[in-house]
Coordinates of C-alpha atoms (C1' of nucleotides) in Angstrom, one line a residue:
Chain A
X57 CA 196.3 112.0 -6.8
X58 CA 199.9 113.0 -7.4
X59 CA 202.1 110.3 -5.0
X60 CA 202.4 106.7 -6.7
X61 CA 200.0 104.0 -6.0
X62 CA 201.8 102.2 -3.2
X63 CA 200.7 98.4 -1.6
X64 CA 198.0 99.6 0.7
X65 CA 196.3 102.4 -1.2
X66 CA 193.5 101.1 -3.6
X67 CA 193.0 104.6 -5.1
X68 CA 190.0 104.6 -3.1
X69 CA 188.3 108.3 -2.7
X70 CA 185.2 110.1 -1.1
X71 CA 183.9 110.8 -4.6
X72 CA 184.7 107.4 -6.1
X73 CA 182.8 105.8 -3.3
X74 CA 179.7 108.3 -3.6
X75 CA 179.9 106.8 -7.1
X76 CA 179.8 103.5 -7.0
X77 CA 177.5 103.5 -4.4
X78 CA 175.0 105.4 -6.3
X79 CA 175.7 102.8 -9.2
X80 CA 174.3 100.5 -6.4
X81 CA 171.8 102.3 -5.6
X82 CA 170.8 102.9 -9.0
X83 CA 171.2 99.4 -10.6
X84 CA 169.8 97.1 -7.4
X85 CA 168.0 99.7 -5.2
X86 CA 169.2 101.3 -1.5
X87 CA 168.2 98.0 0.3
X88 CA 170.3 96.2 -1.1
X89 CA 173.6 99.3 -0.8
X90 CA 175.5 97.8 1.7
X91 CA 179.2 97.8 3.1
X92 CA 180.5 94.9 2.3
X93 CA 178.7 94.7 -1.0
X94 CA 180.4 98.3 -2.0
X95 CA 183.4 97.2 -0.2
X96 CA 183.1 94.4 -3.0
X97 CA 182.1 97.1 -6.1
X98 CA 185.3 98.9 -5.0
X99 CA 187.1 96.1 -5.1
X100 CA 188.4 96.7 -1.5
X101 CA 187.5 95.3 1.7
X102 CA 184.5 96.6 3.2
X103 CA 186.0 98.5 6.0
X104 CA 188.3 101.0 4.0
X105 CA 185.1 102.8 3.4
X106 CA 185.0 103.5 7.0
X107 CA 188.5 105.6 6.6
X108 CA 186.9 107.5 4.2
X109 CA 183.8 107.7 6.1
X110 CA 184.6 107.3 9.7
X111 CA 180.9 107.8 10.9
X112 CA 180.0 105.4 8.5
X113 CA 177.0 104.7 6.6
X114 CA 174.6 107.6 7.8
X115 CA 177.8 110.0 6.9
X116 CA 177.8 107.7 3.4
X117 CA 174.2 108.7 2.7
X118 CA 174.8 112.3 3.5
X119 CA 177.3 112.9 1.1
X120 CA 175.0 110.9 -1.3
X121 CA 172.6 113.5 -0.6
X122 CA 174.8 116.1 -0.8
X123 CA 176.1 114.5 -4.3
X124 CA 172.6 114.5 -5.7
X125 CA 171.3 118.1 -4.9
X126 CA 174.8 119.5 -6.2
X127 CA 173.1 120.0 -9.8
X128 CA 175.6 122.3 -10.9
X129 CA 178.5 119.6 -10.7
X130 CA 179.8 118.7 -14.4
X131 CA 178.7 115.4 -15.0
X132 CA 180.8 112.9 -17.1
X133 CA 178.7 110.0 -19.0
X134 CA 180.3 107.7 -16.2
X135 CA 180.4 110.3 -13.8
X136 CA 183.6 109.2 -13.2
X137 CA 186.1 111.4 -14.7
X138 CA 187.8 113.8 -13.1
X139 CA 188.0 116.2 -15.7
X140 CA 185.5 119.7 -14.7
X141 CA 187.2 122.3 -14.2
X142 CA 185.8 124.2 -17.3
X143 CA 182.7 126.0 -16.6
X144 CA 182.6 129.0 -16.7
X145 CA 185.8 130.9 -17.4
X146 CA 184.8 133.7 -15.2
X147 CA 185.2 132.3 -11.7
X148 CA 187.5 129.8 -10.6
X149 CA 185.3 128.9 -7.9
X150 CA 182.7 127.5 -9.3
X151 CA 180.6 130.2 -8.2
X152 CA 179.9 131.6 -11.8
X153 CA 177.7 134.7 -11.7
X154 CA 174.9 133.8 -13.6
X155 CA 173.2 136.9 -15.7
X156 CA 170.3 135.2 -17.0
X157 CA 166.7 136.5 -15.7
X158 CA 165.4 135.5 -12.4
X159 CA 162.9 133.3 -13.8
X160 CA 165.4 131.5 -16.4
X161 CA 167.3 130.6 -13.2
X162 CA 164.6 129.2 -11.2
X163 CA 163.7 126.8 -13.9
X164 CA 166.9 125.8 -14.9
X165 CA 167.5 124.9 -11.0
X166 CA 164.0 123.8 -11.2
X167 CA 164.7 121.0 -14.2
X168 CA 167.9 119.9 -13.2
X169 CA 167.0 119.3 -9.9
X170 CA 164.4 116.9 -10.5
X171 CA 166.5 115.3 -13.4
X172 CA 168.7 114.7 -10.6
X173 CA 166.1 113.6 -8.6
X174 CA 164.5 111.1 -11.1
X175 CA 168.0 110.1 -12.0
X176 CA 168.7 108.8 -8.6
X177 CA 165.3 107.7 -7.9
X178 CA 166.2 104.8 -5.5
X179 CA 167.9 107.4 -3.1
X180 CA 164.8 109.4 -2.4
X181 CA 164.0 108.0 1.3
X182 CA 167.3 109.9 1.7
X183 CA 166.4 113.0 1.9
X184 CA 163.8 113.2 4.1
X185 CA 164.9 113.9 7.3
X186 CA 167.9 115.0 6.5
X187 CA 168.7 118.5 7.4
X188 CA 169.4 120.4 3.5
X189 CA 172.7 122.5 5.4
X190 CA 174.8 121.6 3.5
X191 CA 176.9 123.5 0.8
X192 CA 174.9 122.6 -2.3
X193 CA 171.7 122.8 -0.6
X194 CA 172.8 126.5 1.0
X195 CA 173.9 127.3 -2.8
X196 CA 170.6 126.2 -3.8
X197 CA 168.5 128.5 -1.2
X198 CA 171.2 130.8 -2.6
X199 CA 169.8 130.9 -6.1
X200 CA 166.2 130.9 -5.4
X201 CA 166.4 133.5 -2.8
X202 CA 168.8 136.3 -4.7
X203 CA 166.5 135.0 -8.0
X204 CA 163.0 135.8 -6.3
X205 CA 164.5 139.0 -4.5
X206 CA 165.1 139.9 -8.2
X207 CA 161.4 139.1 -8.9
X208 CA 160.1 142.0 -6.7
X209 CA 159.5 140.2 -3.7
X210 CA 160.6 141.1 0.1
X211 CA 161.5 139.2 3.5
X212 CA 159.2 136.5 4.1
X213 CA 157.8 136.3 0.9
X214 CA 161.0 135.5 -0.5
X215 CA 161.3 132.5 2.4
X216 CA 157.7 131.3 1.2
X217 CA 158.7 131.4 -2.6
X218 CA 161.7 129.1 -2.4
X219 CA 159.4 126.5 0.1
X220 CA 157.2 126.3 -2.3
X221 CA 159.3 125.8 -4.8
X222 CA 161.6 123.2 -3.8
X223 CA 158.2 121.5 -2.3
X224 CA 156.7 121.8 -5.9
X225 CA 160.1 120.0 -7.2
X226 CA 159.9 117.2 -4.8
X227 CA 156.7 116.5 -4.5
X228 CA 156.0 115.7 -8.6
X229 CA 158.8 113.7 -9.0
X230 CA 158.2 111.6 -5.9
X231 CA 154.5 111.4 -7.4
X232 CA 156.1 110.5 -10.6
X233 CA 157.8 107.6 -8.8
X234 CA 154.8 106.1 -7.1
X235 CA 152.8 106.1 -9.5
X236 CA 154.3 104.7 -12.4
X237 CA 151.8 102.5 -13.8
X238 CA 149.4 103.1 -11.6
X239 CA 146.6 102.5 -14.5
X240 CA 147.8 99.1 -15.0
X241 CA 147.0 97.3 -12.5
X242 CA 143.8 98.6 -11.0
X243 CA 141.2 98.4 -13.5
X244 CA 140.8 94.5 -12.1
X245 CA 139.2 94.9 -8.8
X246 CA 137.0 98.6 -8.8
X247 CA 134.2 97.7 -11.0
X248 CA 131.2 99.2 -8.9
X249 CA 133.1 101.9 -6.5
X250 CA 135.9 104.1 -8.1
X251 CA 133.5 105.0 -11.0
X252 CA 135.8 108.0 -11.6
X253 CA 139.1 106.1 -11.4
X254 CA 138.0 103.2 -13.1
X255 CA 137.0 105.3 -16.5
X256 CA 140.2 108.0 -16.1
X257 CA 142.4 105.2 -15.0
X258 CA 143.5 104.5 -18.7
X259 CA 144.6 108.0 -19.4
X260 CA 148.4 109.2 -19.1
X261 CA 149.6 111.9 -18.6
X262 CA 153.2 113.3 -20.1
X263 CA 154.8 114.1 -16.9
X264 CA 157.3 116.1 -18.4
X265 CA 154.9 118.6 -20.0
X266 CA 153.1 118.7 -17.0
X267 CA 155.7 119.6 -15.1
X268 CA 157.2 122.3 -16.9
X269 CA 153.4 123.7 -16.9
X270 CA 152.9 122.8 -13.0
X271 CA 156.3 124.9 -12.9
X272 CA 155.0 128.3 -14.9
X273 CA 151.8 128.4 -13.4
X274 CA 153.7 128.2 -9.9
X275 CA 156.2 130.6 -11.3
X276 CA 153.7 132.8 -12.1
X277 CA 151.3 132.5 -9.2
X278 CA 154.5 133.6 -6.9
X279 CA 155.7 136.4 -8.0
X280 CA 152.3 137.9 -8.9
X281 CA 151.5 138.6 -5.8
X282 CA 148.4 136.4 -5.2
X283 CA 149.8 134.2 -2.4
Chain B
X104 CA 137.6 88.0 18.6
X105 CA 135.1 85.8 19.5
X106 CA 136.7 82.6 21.0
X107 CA 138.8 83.0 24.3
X108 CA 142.2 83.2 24.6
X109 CA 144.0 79.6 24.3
X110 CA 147.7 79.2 25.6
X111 CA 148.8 80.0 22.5
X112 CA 147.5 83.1 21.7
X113 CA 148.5 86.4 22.3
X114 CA 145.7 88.2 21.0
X115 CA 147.8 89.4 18.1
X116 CA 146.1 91.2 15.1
X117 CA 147.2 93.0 12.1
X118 CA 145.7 96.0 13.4
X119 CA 147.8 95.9 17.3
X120 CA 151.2 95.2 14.9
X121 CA 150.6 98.4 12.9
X122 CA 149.8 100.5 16.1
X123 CA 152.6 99.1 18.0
X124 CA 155.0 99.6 14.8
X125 CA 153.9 102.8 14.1
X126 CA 154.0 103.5 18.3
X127 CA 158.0 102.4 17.4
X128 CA 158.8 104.8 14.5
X129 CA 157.0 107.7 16.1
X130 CA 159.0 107.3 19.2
X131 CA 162.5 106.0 17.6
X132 CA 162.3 106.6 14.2
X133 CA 162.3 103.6 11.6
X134 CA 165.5 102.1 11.6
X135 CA 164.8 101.0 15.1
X136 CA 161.6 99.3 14.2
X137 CA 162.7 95.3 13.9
X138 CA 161.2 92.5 13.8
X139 CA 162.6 91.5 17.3
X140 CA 161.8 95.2 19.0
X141 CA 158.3 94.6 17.8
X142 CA 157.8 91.4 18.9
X143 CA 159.1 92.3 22.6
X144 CA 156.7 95.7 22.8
X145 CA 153.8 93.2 21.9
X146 CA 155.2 90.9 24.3
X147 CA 155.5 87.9 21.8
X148 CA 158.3 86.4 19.7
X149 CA 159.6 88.2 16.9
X150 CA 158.8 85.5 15.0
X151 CA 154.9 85.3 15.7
X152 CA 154.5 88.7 13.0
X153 CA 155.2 86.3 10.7
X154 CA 151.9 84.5 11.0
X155 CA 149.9 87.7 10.3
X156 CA 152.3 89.3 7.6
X157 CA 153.9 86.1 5.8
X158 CA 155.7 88.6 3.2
X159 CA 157.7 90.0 6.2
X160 CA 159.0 93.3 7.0
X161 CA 157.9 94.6 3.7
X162 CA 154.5 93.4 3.6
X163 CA 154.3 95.3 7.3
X164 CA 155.5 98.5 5.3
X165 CA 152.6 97.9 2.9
X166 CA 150.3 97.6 5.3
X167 CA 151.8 100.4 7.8
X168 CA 151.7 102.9 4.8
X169 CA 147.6 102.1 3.9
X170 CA 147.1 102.7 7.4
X171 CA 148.4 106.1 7.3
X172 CA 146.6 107.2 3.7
X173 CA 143.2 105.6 5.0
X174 CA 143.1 109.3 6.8
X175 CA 138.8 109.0 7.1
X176 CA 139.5 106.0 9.4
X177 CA 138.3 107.3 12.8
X178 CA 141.0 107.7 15.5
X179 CA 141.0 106.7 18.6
X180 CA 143.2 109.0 21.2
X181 CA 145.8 106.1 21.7
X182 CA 144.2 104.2 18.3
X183 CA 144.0 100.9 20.0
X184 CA 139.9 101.3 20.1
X185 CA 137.8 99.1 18.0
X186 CA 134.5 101.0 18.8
X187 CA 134.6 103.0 15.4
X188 CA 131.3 101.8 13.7
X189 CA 129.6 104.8 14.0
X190 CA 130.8 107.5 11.3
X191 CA 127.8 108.4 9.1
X192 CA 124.5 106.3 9.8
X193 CA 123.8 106.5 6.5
X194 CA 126.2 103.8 5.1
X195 CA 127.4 101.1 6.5
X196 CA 130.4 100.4 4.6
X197 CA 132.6 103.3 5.5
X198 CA 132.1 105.0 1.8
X199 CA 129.6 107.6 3.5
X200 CA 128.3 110.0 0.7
X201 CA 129.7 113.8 1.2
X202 CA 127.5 116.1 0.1
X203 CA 129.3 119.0 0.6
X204 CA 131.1 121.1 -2.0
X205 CA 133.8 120.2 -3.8
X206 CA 136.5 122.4 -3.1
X207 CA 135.6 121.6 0.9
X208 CA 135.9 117.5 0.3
X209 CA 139.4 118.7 -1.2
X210 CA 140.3 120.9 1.3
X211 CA 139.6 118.5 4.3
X212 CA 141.3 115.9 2.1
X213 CA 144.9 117.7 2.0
X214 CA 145.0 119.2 5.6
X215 CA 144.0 115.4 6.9
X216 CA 146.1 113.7 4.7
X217 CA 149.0 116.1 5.8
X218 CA 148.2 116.0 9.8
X219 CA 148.7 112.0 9.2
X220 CA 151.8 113.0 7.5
X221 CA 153.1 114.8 10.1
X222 CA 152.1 112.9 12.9
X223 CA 153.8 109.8 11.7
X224 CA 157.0 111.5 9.8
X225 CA 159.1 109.4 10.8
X226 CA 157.3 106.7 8.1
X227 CA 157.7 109.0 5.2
X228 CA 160.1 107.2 3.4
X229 CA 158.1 104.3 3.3
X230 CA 155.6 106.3 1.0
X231 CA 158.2 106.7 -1.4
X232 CA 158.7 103.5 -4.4
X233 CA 155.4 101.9 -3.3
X234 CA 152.6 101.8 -5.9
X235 CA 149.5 103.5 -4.2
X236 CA 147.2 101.3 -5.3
X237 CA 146.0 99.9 -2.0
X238 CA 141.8 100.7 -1.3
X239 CA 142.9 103.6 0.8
X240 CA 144.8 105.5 -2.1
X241 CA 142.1 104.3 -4.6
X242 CA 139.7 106.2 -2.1
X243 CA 141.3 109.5 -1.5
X244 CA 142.0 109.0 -5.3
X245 CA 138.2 108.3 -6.0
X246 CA 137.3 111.3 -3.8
X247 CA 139.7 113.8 -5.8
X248 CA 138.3 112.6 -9.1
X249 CA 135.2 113.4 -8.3
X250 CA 135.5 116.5 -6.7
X251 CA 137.4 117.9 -9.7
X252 CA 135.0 116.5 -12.1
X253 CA 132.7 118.1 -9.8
X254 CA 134.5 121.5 -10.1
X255 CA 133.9 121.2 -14.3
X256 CA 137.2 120.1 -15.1
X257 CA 137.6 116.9 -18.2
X258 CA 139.3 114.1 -18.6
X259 CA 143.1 114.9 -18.8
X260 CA 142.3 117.7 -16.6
X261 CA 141.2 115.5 -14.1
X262 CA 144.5 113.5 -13.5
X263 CA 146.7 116.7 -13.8
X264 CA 144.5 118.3 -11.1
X265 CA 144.6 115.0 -8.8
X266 CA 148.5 114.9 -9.4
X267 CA 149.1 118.5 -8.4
X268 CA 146.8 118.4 -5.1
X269 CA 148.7 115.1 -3.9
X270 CA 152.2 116.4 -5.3
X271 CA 151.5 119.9 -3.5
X272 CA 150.9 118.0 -0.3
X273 CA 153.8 115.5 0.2
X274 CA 156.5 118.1 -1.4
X275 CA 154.7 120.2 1.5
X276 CA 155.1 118.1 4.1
X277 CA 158.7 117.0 3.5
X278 CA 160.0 120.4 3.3
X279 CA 158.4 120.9 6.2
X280 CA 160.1 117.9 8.2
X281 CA 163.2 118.7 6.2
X282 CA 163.9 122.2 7.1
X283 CA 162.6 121.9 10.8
X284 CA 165.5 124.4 12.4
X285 CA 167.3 125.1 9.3
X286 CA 167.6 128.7 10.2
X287 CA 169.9 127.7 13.7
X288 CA 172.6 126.3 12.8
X289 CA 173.7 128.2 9.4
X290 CA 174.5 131.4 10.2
X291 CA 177.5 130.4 11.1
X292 CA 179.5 129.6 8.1
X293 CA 178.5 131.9 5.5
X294 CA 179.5 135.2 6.2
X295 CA 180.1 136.3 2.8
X296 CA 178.6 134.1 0.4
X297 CA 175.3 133.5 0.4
X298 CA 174.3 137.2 1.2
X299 CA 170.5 136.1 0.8
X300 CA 170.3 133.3 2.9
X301 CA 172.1 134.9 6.1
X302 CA 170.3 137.9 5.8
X303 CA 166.6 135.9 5.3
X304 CA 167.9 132.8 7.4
X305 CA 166.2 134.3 11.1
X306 CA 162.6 134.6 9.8
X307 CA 160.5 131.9 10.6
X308 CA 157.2 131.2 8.7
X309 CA 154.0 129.4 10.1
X310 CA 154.0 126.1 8.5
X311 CA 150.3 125.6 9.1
X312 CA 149.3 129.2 7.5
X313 CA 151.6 128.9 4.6
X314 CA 150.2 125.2 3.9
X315 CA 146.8 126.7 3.8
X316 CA 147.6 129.3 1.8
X317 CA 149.7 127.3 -1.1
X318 CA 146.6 125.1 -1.2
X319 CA 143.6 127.4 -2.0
X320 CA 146.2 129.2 -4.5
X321 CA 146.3 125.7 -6.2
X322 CA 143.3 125.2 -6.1
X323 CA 142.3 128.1 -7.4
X324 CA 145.1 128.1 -10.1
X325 CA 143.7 124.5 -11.2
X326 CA 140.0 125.3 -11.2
X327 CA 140.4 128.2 -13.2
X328 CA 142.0 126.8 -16.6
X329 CA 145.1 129.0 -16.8
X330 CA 146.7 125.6 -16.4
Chain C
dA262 C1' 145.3 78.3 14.0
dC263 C1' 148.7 80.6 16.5
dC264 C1' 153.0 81.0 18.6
dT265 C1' 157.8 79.3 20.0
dG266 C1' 162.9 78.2 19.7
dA267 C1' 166.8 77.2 17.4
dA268 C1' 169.3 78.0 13.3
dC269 C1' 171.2 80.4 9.0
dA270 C1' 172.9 83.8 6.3
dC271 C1' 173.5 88.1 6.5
dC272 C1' 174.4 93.1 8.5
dG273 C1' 177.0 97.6 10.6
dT274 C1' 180.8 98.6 13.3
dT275 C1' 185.1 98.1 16.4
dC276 C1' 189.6 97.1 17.0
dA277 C1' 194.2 95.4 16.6
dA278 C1' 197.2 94.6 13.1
dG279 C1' 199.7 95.0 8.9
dT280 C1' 202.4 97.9 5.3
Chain D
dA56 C1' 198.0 107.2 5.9
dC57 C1' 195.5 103.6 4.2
dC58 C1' 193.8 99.1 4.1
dT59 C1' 193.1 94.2 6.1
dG60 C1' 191.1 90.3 9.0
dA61 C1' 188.9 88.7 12.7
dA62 C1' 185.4 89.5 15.9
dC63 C1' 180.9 91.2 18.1
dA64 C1' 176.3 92.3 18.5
dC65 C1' 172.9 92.6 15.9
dC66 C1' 169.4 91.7 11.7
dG67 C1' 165.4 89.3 8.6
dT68 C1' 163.7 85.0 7.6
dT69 C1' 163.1 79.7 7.5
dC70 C1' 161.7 75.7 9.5
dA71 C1' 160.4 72.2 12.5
dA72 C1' 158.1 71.8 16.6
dG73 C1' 154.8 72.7 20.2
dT74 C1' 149.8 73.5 21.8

DNA sequence: ACCTGAACACCGTTCAAGT
DNA sequence: ACCTGAACACCGTTCAAGT
């Protein structure tokens, strides 16, 4: 970032790849994310991602992972500018200490994550079967476990708390993706059978509402000592 | 199935490509399953799938991703039987009437629809981006209307509850493919941050008893209007 | 109707080469 | 160090042809 731009060096960068392949991902869908088409997007051939990325594209999709689950990353309108390195004033890390409630922090991890989920919607498959070691993800389990130790709760609850949790996160907004428009297209073919669906197909359901409430009554239900 | 066998037929079906497919991601994991591989483990041409799945590849997705949700389906041990006509006695169809309570239809639901799950992870991210409105979701669908109109929820209520249940048991089952062996290899690299997670990381939690657990607390928590 | 065989337009990745 | 260009072993899919 300081040295010239000489003949050979097209700027290219970990990050500004991660971008424009979520761009990709985004605008066409992961199918159709591939080398020589980013290589293209970058303006570059298709193997200088590979120095970037010498394990190539499964490396590529772990760092697009990786990307996504960092919530706490400043994020430009383009995502493309480099300037975030005001945050918090406090720590130069990055690592701000955060004095908020427990429970303020759990649903502020809680939101963004599935905005940044929903955001990236095409890279779901991703992240399954992915191992979550990395930093953000270990930052993450951070946060949760240090916010639900807070709460009250000891050793394996804690562990049990923050799996249901970041299963509660995942699992609405992947149902939010399936089923968008579900009540569409159905009503055609179930006249007789599917009584129930057929006359609550029509009705929608605001998923944002529902899943700030899903997320209190989970909240709630944790840390209360019922589970 | 009731001709012979001519030169030109391999006994192909759409059933024997889904098992053998399926046979492939459970052993190799999806990327491996192509076209090609599945035509040489049925001992055909690639290009004979065709005939039974026009659409292609994404078609066989389609129809590989039913196959798992249709979780009443009887199951043969290697599920290459066809002798599976004898389920209730009382209907012939397959849509055998349950007359037992509702939160026990539920319950059998989630821990069947998650042992498919698991058993055939390696197809999860198939489930993601494709619109569940094949008979087998409009089933299991059917089945959780009912229940919770059964259990005295109402309209709005109904969906919400539905959404939850299905939500709770894919964000389950993820995390639970996701974090398989989390615990090994972290401790090395974060000594002092993330205080919580070394000192938590060792303890292990049964997957099984925590699934059961989450699930009567939803279903508790959904049955009992605080939500 | 059901399957084959060759062909086409892609793909991820390797490797030697350029600057 | 960073990127190019050609090459290799694959893909999914089409299409005409066989029986």
């Amino acid at each position: 970032m300081i040295g010239g731009v000489s003949r050979n060096n097209a700027g290219l960068s970990a990050d500004r790849i991660i971008t424009e392949a979520l761009r990709i991902i985004d605008g066409q869908g992961l199918r159709r994310l591939t080398m020589r088409r980013l290589g293209d997007a970058l303006e570059v051939e298709a193997m200088a991602v590979y120095h970037h990325f010498p394990l190539g594209k499964e490396q590529l999709f772990d760092a697009i992972v990786e990307y996504i689950t960092d919530v706490s990353r400043p994020r430009g309108t383009d995502a493309e500018t480099d300037a975030g390195a005001e945050e918090s004033d406090t720590e130069a890390d990055g690592a701000a200490e955060d004095d908020r409630p427990w429970d303020e922090r759990l649903r502020t991890w809680a939101h963004d994550y599935r905005a940044a989920l929903l955001r990236h919607s095409g890279a779901l498959p991703l992240f399954i079967n992915r191992r979550p070691d990395t930093e953000a993800a270990l930052r993450a389990l951070e946060l949760q476990y240090a916010a639900f130790a807070e709460a009250g709760l000891e050793g394996a609850d804690i562990v049990r708390a923050a799996s249901a949790l970041e299963a509660y996160v995942t699992g609405a907004v992947i149902r939010e993706v399936r089923g968008e428009g579900l009540a569409s297209a159905q009503s055609a073919a179930l006249d007789g059978r599917f009584g129930h669906v057929a006359h609550l197909g029509e009705l929608t359901v605001d998923a944002d509402q529902a899943f700030g409430d899903g997320l209190e009554a989970l909240l709630r239900s944790l840390t209360s000592g019922t589970v």
